[in-house]
Coordinates of C-alpha atoms in Angstrom, one line a residue:
X1 CA -0.1 0.0 -0.1
X2 CA 2.9 2.5 0.9
X3 CA 5.0 1.5 -2.3
X4 CA 1.7 2.3 -4.4
X5 CA 0.9 5.8 -2.5
X6 CA 5.2 6.7 -3.2
X7 CA 4.7 5.5 -6.7
X8 CA 1.5 7.5 -7.1
X9 CA 3.3 10.7 -5.4
X10 CA 6.3 10.3 -7.8
X11 CA 4.0 10.7 -10.9
X12 CA 2.4 13.7 -9.5
X13 CA 6.0 15.4 -8.9
X14 CA 7.2 14.4 -12.4
X15 CA 3.6 15.7 -13.8
X16 CA 3.8 18.9 -11.9
X17 CA 7.3 19.7 -13.0
X18 CA 6.4 19.4 -16.5
X19 CA 3.8 22.3 -16.5
X20 CA 5.0 25.4 -17.8
X21 CA 5.7 28.4 -15.1
X22 CA 4.8 31.5 -15.2
X23 CA 8.0 32.5 -16.4
X24 CA 7.5 30.3 -19.3
X25 CA 4.0 31.4 -20.9
X26 CA 3.9 33.1 -24.1
X27 CA 4.1 36.2 -24.6
X28 CA 0.7 38.1 -25.0
X29 CA 0.2 41.6 -27.3
X30 CA -1.1 44.7 -26.2
X31 CA -4.6 45.5 -27.0
X32 CA -5.9 48.6 -25.3
X33 CA -4.2 51.8 -23.4
X34 CA -6.5 53.7 -21.3
X35 CA -4.5 56.6 -19.7
X36 CA -1.8 55.2 -17.3
X37 CA -3.6 51.2 -17.7
X38 CA -2.4 48.8 -20.2
X39 CA -4.9 45.8 -21.6
X40 CA -2.7 42.9 -22.8
X41 CA -4.0 39.2 -23.3
X42 CA -2.4 36.2 -24.9
X43 CA -0.1 35.7 -21.4
X44 CA -0.7 34.7 -17.9
X45 CA 1.4 36.6 -14.9
X46 CA 0.4 36.8 -11.2
X47 CA -1.0 40.4 -9.5
X48 CA 2.4 41.9 -8.8
X49 CA 4.7 40.4 -11.0
X50 CA 6.6 42.3 -13.6
X51 CA 6.3 42.6 -17.3
X52 CA 8.1 43.6 -20.3
X53 CA 6.5 45.7 -23.1
X54 CA 8.0 46.6 -26.4
X55 CA 7.9 50.2 -27.8
X56 CA 9.2 52.0 -30.1
X57 CA 12.2 53.1 -27.8
X58 CA 13.1 49.6 -26.7
X59 CA 11.3 48.3 -23.8
X60 CA 9.2 49.2 -20.7
X61 CA 8.5 47.7 -17.8
X62 CA 5.2 47.3 -16.3
X63 CA 3.3 45.9 -12.8
X64 CA 0.4 43.3 -13.3
X65 CA -1.9 44.9 -11.0
X66 CA -5.0 43.1 -11.7
X67 CA -6.9 40.9 -14.9
X68 CA -9.9 40.4 -15.8
X69 CA -11.0 36.7 -17.1
X70 CA -8.2 36.8 -19.8
X71 CA -7.2 40.5 -19.9
X72 CA -4.0 41.5 -17.8
X73 CA -4.0 45.0 -16.3
X74 CA -0.8 46.8 -15.9
X75 CA 0.6 50.0 -14.8
X76 CA 4.4 51.4 -16.3
X77 CA 6.6 51.6 -13.5
X78 CA 8.0 54.6 -15.8
X79 CA 7.1 57.0 -18.1
X80 CA 4.7 55.6 -21.1
X81 CA 5.9 56.5 -23.6
X82 CA 6.3 55.3 -27.7
X83 CA 4.1 52.1 -26.9
X84 CA 2.0 50.7 -30.7
X85 CA -1.0 49.0 -30.8
X86 CA -0.6 45.0 -30.7
X87 CA 3.0 45.6 -29.0
X88 CA 4.5 41.9 -27.2
X89 CA 4.3 41.9 -23.8
X90 CA 6.5 39.4 -22.1
X91 CA 6.2 38.0 -18.3
X92 CA 9.8 38.8 -16.4
X93 CA 8.2 36.7 -13.3
X94 CA 8.9 38.0 -9.7
X95 CA 10.0 41.4 -8.4
X96 CA 13.6 41.8 -7.6
X97 CA 14.6 42.4 -4.0
X98 CA 16.6 45.2 -2.9
X99 CA 20.4 45.9 -2.0
X100 CA 20.6 46.5 1.6
X101 CA 23.4 47.1 4.0
X102 CA 25.7 49.5 5.8
X103 CA 26.3 51.3 2.4
X104 CA 23.4 53.0 2.2
X105 CA 23.7 55.1 4.3
X106 CA 24.5 58.6 3.2
X107 CA 22.8 57.5 0.1
X108 CA 19.6 58.7 -2.2
X109 CA 17.5 56.0 -3.4
X110 CA 14.3 55.8 -5.8
X111 CA 11.6 54.0 -5.4
X112 CA 13.3 50.8 -7.5
X113 CA 16.3 51.1 -4.8
X114 CA 17.9 52.1 -7.8
X115 CA 20.7 55.4 -7.0
X116 CA 19.5 58.7 -7.5
X117 CA 22.7 60.6 -6.4
X118 CA 25.0 60.0 -8.9
X119 CA 27.5 58.5 -6.6
X120 CA 27.6 55.3 -8.6
X121 CA 26.4 51.8 -8.0
X122 CA 25.2 50.8 -4.7
X123 CA 27.9 48.0 -3.3
X124 CA 26.1 46.3 -0.5
X125 CA 26.2 43.6 1.4
X126 CA 23.2 41.8 1.2
X127 CA 20.2 41.4 -1.0
X128 CA 16.9 41.2 0.7
X129 CA 13.0 40.4 -0.4
X130 CA 11.5 43.3 -0.8
X131 CA 8.3 42.4 1.3
X132 CA 9.5 42.0 4.9
X133 CA 8.4 39.1 6.7
X134 CA 4.8 40.1 9.6
X135 CA 5.9 40.3 13.0
X136 CA 3.3 38.4 15.4
X137 CA 2.3 41.6 17.2
X138 CA 2.5 39.1 20.3
X139 CA 6.3 38.5 19.6
X140 CA 6.8 42.6 19.8
X141 CA 8.8 44.2 22.7
X142 CA 6.7 46.7 24.6
X143 CA 7.0 50.1 24.4
X144 CA 9.5 51.1 27.3
X145 CA 11.7 54.0 26.8
X146 CA 11.8 57.2 25.4
X147 CA 13.2 58.5 22.2
X148 CA 15.5 61.8 22.1
X149 CA 13.9 63.5 19.0
X150 CA 16.0 66.8 19.4
X151 CA 12.8 69.1 19.3
X152 CA 12.5 69.9 23.0
X153 CA 8.4 70.7 22.4
X154 CA 8.1 67.0 21.4
X155 CA 10.7 65.4 24.1
X156 CA 9.3 67.3 26.8
X157 CA 5.4 67.9 26.1
X158 CA 4.3 64.6 23.0
X159 CA 7.3 62.5 24.1
X160 CA 7.9 59.6 21.7
X161 CA 9.1 56.5 22.6
X162 CA 11.3 54.0 20.9
X163 CA 9.0 51.8 18.4
X164 CA 6.3 54.5 18.5
X165 CA 4.3 55.6 15.1
X166 CA 3.2 58.8 15.0
X167 CA 1.2 61.2 12.6
X168 CA 2.6 64.6 11.8
X169 CA -0.5 66.2 10.2
X170 CA -0.3 69.8 8.7
X171 CA -1.1 71.7 5.8
X172 CA 0.7 72.9 3.5
X173 CA 3.7 75.8 4.4
X174 CA 3.8 75.4 8.4
X175 CA 7.1 73.8 8.4
X176 CA 6.6 70.0 8.7
X177 CA 10.0 69.1 6.2
X178 CA 12.1 71.5 8.4
X179 CA 10.4 69.7 11.5
X180 CA 11.7 66.7 10.4
X181 CA 15.2 67.9 9.3
X182 CA 15.3 69.0 13.3
X183 CA 14.1 65.6 14.0
X184 CA 17.2 64.3 11.3
X185 CA 19.9 66.1 13.3
X186 CA 19.0 65.8 17.0
X187 CA 17.6 62.3 17.4
X188 CA 20.2 59.8 19.1
X189 CA 18.0 57.3 17.0
X190 CA 21.3 55.2 15.7
X191 CA 20.0 55.5 11.5
X192 CA 17.6 57.5 10.0
X193 CA 15.5 56.3 6.7
X194 CA 13.6 59.3 4.9
X195 CA 10.7 58.6 2.2
X196 CA 9.9 61.6 0.2
X197 CA 7.0 60.8 -1.8
X198 CA 5.1 63.0 -4.2
X199 CA 7.2 66.2 -3.2
X200 CA 8.3 68.9 -6.1
X201 CA 11.9 67.9 -7.1
X202 CA 12.9 71.5 -6.0
X203 CA 11.7 70.6 -2.0
X204 CA 13.6 67.0 -3.2
X205 CA 17.0 68.5 -3.6
X206 CA 16.4 71.4 -0.9
X207 CA 16.0 69.2 2.4
X208 CA 18.9 66.8 1.4
X209 CA 20.8 69.8 0.8
X210 CA 20.0 72.4 3.3
X211 CA 17.2 70.8 5.8
X212 CA 19.2 67.6 6.0
X213 CA 22.7 68.3 5.9
X214 CA 25.8 67.0 6.0
X215 CA 25.3 65.6 9.6
X216 CA 22.2 64.0 9.1
X217 CA 22.8 62.7 5.5
X218 CA 25.9 60.8 6.8
X219 CA 23.4 57.9 9.1
X220 CA 20.5 58.8 6.4
X221 CA 19.2 56.9 3.8
X222 CA 16.7 58.8 1.4
X223 CA 14.6 57.4 -0.7
X224 CA 12.6 59.8 -3.1
X225 CA 9.8 59.7 -5.6
X226 CA 8.4 63.6 -7.2
X227 CA 5.4 64.4 -7.5
X228 CA 6.3 63.7 -11.7
X229 CA 6.6 60.0 -11.3
X230 CA 4.1 56.7 -11.6
X231 CA 1.8 56.5 -9.2
X232 CA 3.5 53.2 -8.6
X233 CA 6.4 54.3 -8.1
X234 CA 5.4 56.6 -5.2
X235 CA 4.1 53.6 -3.8
X236 CA 6.6 51.5 -4.2
X237 CA 9.2 54.4 -2.2
X238 CA 6.8 54.0 0.6
X239 CA 7.3 50.2 0.4
X240 CA 11.0 50.7 0.0
X241 CA 11.2 53.3 2.8
X242 CA 9.4 50.6 5.1
X243 CA 11.9 47.6 4.1
X244 CA 15.5 49.2 4.6
X245 CA 13.9 50.5 8.0
X246 CA 13.0 46.8 8.2
X247 CA 16.2 45.2 7.4
X248 CA 18.0 47.9 10.1
X249 CA 15.9 47.3 13.0
X250 CA 16.2 43.4 12.7
X251 CA 20.1 43.9 12.8
X252 CA 19.5 45.5 16.3
X253 CA 19.3 49.5 15.4
X254 CA 16.7 51.4 16.3
X255 CA 15.2 53.0 13.3
X256 CA 13.8 56.6 12.7
X257 CA 11.6 56.4 9.8
X258 CA 10.1 59.7 8.5
X259 CA 7.5 59.6 5.8
X260 CA 6.5 62.5 3.7
X261 CA 3.8 62.0 3.1
X262 CA 1.1 59.0 3.8
X263 CA -1.4 61.4 2.1
X264 CA 0.7 60.8 -1.5
X265 CA 0.9 56.7 -0.5
X266 CA -3.0 56.8 -0.2
X267 CA -3.5 59.0 -3.6
X268 CA -1.3 56.7 -5.3
X269 CA -3.3 54.2 -4.4
X270 CA -6.5 56.0 -5.4
X271 CA -5.2 56.6 -9.0
X272 CA -4.2 52.8 -9.3
X273 CA -6.9 51.4 -7.8
X274 CA -9.4 53.5 -9.9
X275 CA -7.8 52.8 -12.3
X276 CA -8.7 48.8 -12.7
X277 CA -12.1 50.1 -12.0
X278 CA -12.4 49.9 -8.0
X279 CA -15.8 51.7 -7.2
X280 CA -14.6 54.7 -5.3
X281 CA -16.1 54.8 -1.6
X282 CA -15.1 58.2 0.7
X283 CA -14.6 61.1 -1.2
X284 CA -13.2 59.6 -4.0
X285 CA -11.2 57.1 -1.8
X286 CA -11.6 53.5 -2.7
X287 CA -11.7 51.0 0.0
X288 CA -8.3 49.3 -0.7
X289 CA -6.7 52.7 -0.2
X290 CA -7.8 52.3 3.7
X291 CA -6.9 48.3 3.6
X292 CA -3.4 49.2 2.6
X293 CA -2.8 51.9 5.1
X294 CA -2.7 50.1 8.3
X295 CA -0.5 47.3 6.6
X296 CA 1.9 49.9 6.2
X297 CA 1.8 51.6 9.5
X298 CA 2.0 48.1 11.3
X299 CA 5.0 47.3 10.3
X300 CA 6.5 49.8 12.0
X301 CA 7.6 49.3 15.6
X302 CA 9.5 47.2 18.0
X303 CA 10.7 44.1 16.8
X304 CA 11.2 41.0 19.0
X305 CA 13.7 40.0 21.0
X306 CA 17.0 40.8 20.0
X307 CA 16.2 43.2 17.2
X308 CA 15.9 46.9 17.3
X309 CA 13.0 49.1 16.8
X310 CA 11.4 51.6 13.8
X311 CA 10.0 54.6 15.5
X312 CA 7.8 56.2 12.5
X313 CA 6.7 59.7 11.8
X314 CA 4.2 59.9 8.5
X315 CA 3.3 63.4 7.8
X316 CA -0.1 63.6 7.0
X317 CA -1.3 66.5 4.6
X318 CA -5.0 68.2 5.8
X319 CA -6.4 69.4 2.7
X320 CA -7.6 72.8 3.7
X321 CA -5.9 72.5 7.3
X322 CA -9.4 70.2 7.7
X323 CA -8.5 67.5 10.2
X324 CA -11.7 65.4 9.2
X325 CA -10.2 64.9 6.0
X326 CA -10.6 60.5 5.1
X327 CA -6.9 60.4 5.2
X328 CA -6.2 61.9 8.2
X329 CA -9.1 60.9 9.9
X330 CA -8.6 57.0 8.8
X331 CA -4.6 57.6 10.0
X332 CA -5.6 58.9 13.2
X333 CA -7.3 55.8 14.3
X334 CA -4.0 53.5 13.3
X335 CA -1.3 55.9 14.7
X336 CA -0.1 55.4 18.4
X337 CA -0.3 59.2 18.8
X338 CA -0.5 62.8 16.5
X339 CA 1.5 66.3 16.6
X340 CA -1.1 68.8 14.5
X341 CA 0.7 72.0 13.1
X342 CA -0.9 74.9 13.3
X343 CA -0.6 77.6 10.4
X344 CA -1.8 80.4 13.2
X345 CA 0.8 79.7 14.7
X346 CA 3.5 79.4 11.8
X347 CA 2.3 83.0 10.7
X348 CA 2.4 84.3 13.9
X349 CA 6.1 83.3 13.6
X350 CA 5.9 80.4 16.2
X351 CA 8.1 77.5 14.6
X352 CA 8.0 74.7 15.2
X353 CA 4.4 75.3 14.8
X354 CA 3.2 72.8 17.4
X355 CA -0.3 73.2 18.8
X356 CA 0.2 71.5 22.1
X357 CA -3.6 71.5 22.7
X358 CA -4.6 69.6 19.7
X359 CA -1.6 66.9 19.6
X360 CA -1.1 64.0 22.3
X361 CA 1.3 61.2 22.2
X362 CA -0.2 58.0 23.5
X363 CA 2.6 55.8 25.2
X364 CA 4.0 58.8 26.8
X365 CA 2.6 57.8 30.3
X366 CA 4.4 54.8 29.7
X367 CA 8.0 55.5 29.4
X368 CA 8.3 59.1 31.5
X369 CA 8.9 59.4 35.2
X370 CA 5.6 60.5 37.6
X371 CA 7.3 63.7 38.3
X372 CA 7.5 64.4 34.2
X373 CA 4.1 63.6 33.2
X374 CA 2.9 66.0 36.5
X375 CA 5.1 68.8 35.0
X376 CA 3.2 68.2 31.6
X377 CA 0.1 68.6 33.1
X378 CA 0.8 71.6 34.9
X379 CA 2.2 73.3 32.1
X380 CA -0.8 71.9 29.0
X381 CA -3.6 72.7 31.7
X382 CA -1.8 76.8 32.5
X383 CA -0.8 77.0 28.1
X384 CA -4.7 75.8 27.9
X385 CA -6.4 78.6 30.4
X386 CA -4.3 81.4 28.3
X387 CA -5.7 80.0 25.3
X388 CA -9.2 79.9 26.3
X389 CA -9.3 83.3 27.8
X390 CA -6.9 84.7 24.9
X391 CA -9.5 86.9 23.1
X392 CA -11.0 88.2 26.4
X393 CA -7.5 89.2 27.3
X394 CA -6.9 90.9 24.0
X395 CA -10.1 93.1 24.0
X396 CA -9.3 94.0 27.9
X397 CA -12.5 92.3 28.9
X398 CA -10.6 90.3 31.4
X399 CA -9.7 92.3 34.8
X400 CA -6.7 91.1 36.0
X401 CA -7.0 90.1 39.8
X402 CA -10.1 88.3 39.2
X403 CA -8.8 84.9 38.5
X404 CA -5.5 84.2 39.9
X405 CA -5.4 81.0 37.8
X406 CA -5.6 83.4 34.8
X407 CA -3.2 86.0 36.5
X408 CA -0.8 83.3 36.3
X409 CA -1.3 82.0 32.9
X410 CA -1.1 85.6 31.6
X411 CA 2.3 86.0 33.4
X412 CA 3.5 82.7 32.1
X413 CA 2.8 83.6 28.7
X414 CA 6.2 84.5 27.1
X415 CA 7.6 81.8 29.6
X416 CA 5.7 79.0 27.6
X417 CA 5.9 80.5 24.0
X418 CA 9.8 81.3 24.5
X419 CA 10.0 77.3 25.5
X420 CA 8.0 75.5 23.1
X421 CA 9.8 77.2 20.1
X422 CA 13.6 76.3 18.9
X423 CA 15.5 77.7 15.8
X424 CA 15.8 74.7 13.5
X425 CA 19.4 74.3 13.8
X426 CA 19.3 74.0 17.2
X427 CA 19.1 70.4 18.9
X428 CA 18.2 70.2 22.3
X429 CA 18.8 66.9 24.5
X430 CA 16.1 65.3 26.1
X431 CA 17.3 65.8 30.2
X432 CA 18.1 69.1 29.0
X433 CA 14.3 69.7 28.0
X434 CA 13.3 68.1 30.3
X435 CA 14.8 69.9 33.5
X436 CA 13.3 73.3 31.7
X437 CA 10.2 71.4 31.8
X438 CA 10.4 70.7 35.6
X439 CA 11.3 74.6 36.3
X440 CA 8.6 75.9 34.4
X441 CA 5.8 73.7 35.8
X442 CA 7.5 74.8 38.9
X443 CA 6.2 78.7 37.8
X444 CA 2.8 77.1 37.4
X445 CA 2.6 76.4 41.3
X446 CA 3.4 80.0 42.2

């Protein structure tokens, strides 16, 4: 009986081995082009794999993003140009992995992990698969210690823990890129991974050369996909940034991941999903957008025993400064806190323009001392008390002496503003900021 089963299993293996693989499937042809979506027939390839398309200028590489019966839907990774009707489409198989290693530090890469900085080829030690392994949430270490980001307002009032995922909610022109640059120079993290997705090309160059600077760039890896790149390249840039951060975390490093922005990631996925016919839902965003956001964000965080951590800051563009924007609302629900940048503060010259009242760090009580937490609470209450009565104070409707608490808040307002402000070239250590917070909190009791 066992011998017959063995013979049957051997025959099945032989038959399976004789079946054509996806790489060996005959080429197909291009039958339709609508916008950035290409339709091919006559070939088979799995979703997420690559295909080569003949053009008048050579070959174009596209990714399979869906199918309908015998039709394959593809989207080009690079610019769509020179495509002819009936062009030959050849499946290339699965996507290649990424070059990884410490030699990536100081380099600028595109969404595919290829160099953009003109410094030559990557001489890396290892080759990692593009998609990392999912970590069991119960296997992750708890967030138990703070991460110094060099920004006093964040270190003291919105303390970030190693392995935390924070959202940076801001409109255009309120200083989010400058704040990210301050963190790259002042953080105590071992390695910094910066994803610049959907930004203007000028801003990418400016961030790397002026905001990041030589000091920040020396221990950073920058992945850039400007606004004129394809939706697939913008999507890949976010995933490549996260994958490189995962590689360094698995080696035991504490990584600071700065992704600008999560909104551009959602918009790229919206373009792709609508192109293949997915129905729009909330304000034009299809359901797959809200499914992919947590998958990306959950890859950050602490690793297991012997691994490091990924502390992530995701910027979220609030269109028209609307914090109820669908992407902003969905992001708040899956992140461990949010920092809101106020346009009103930015217009008044208060930088970084952090709205302390509207921001929160959900893990702060777990990573700071009771004394620090109590001092933070006192300063926040005094600051909020002034803001609540600011209109009455500014028009002279408040009479001094009516409420000793408001009198104290008015007296301390200049000191609080000075405490929350910081020059973009200045880095303040966590311990120094904590000491200044204790001194300010002592005055709140006076």
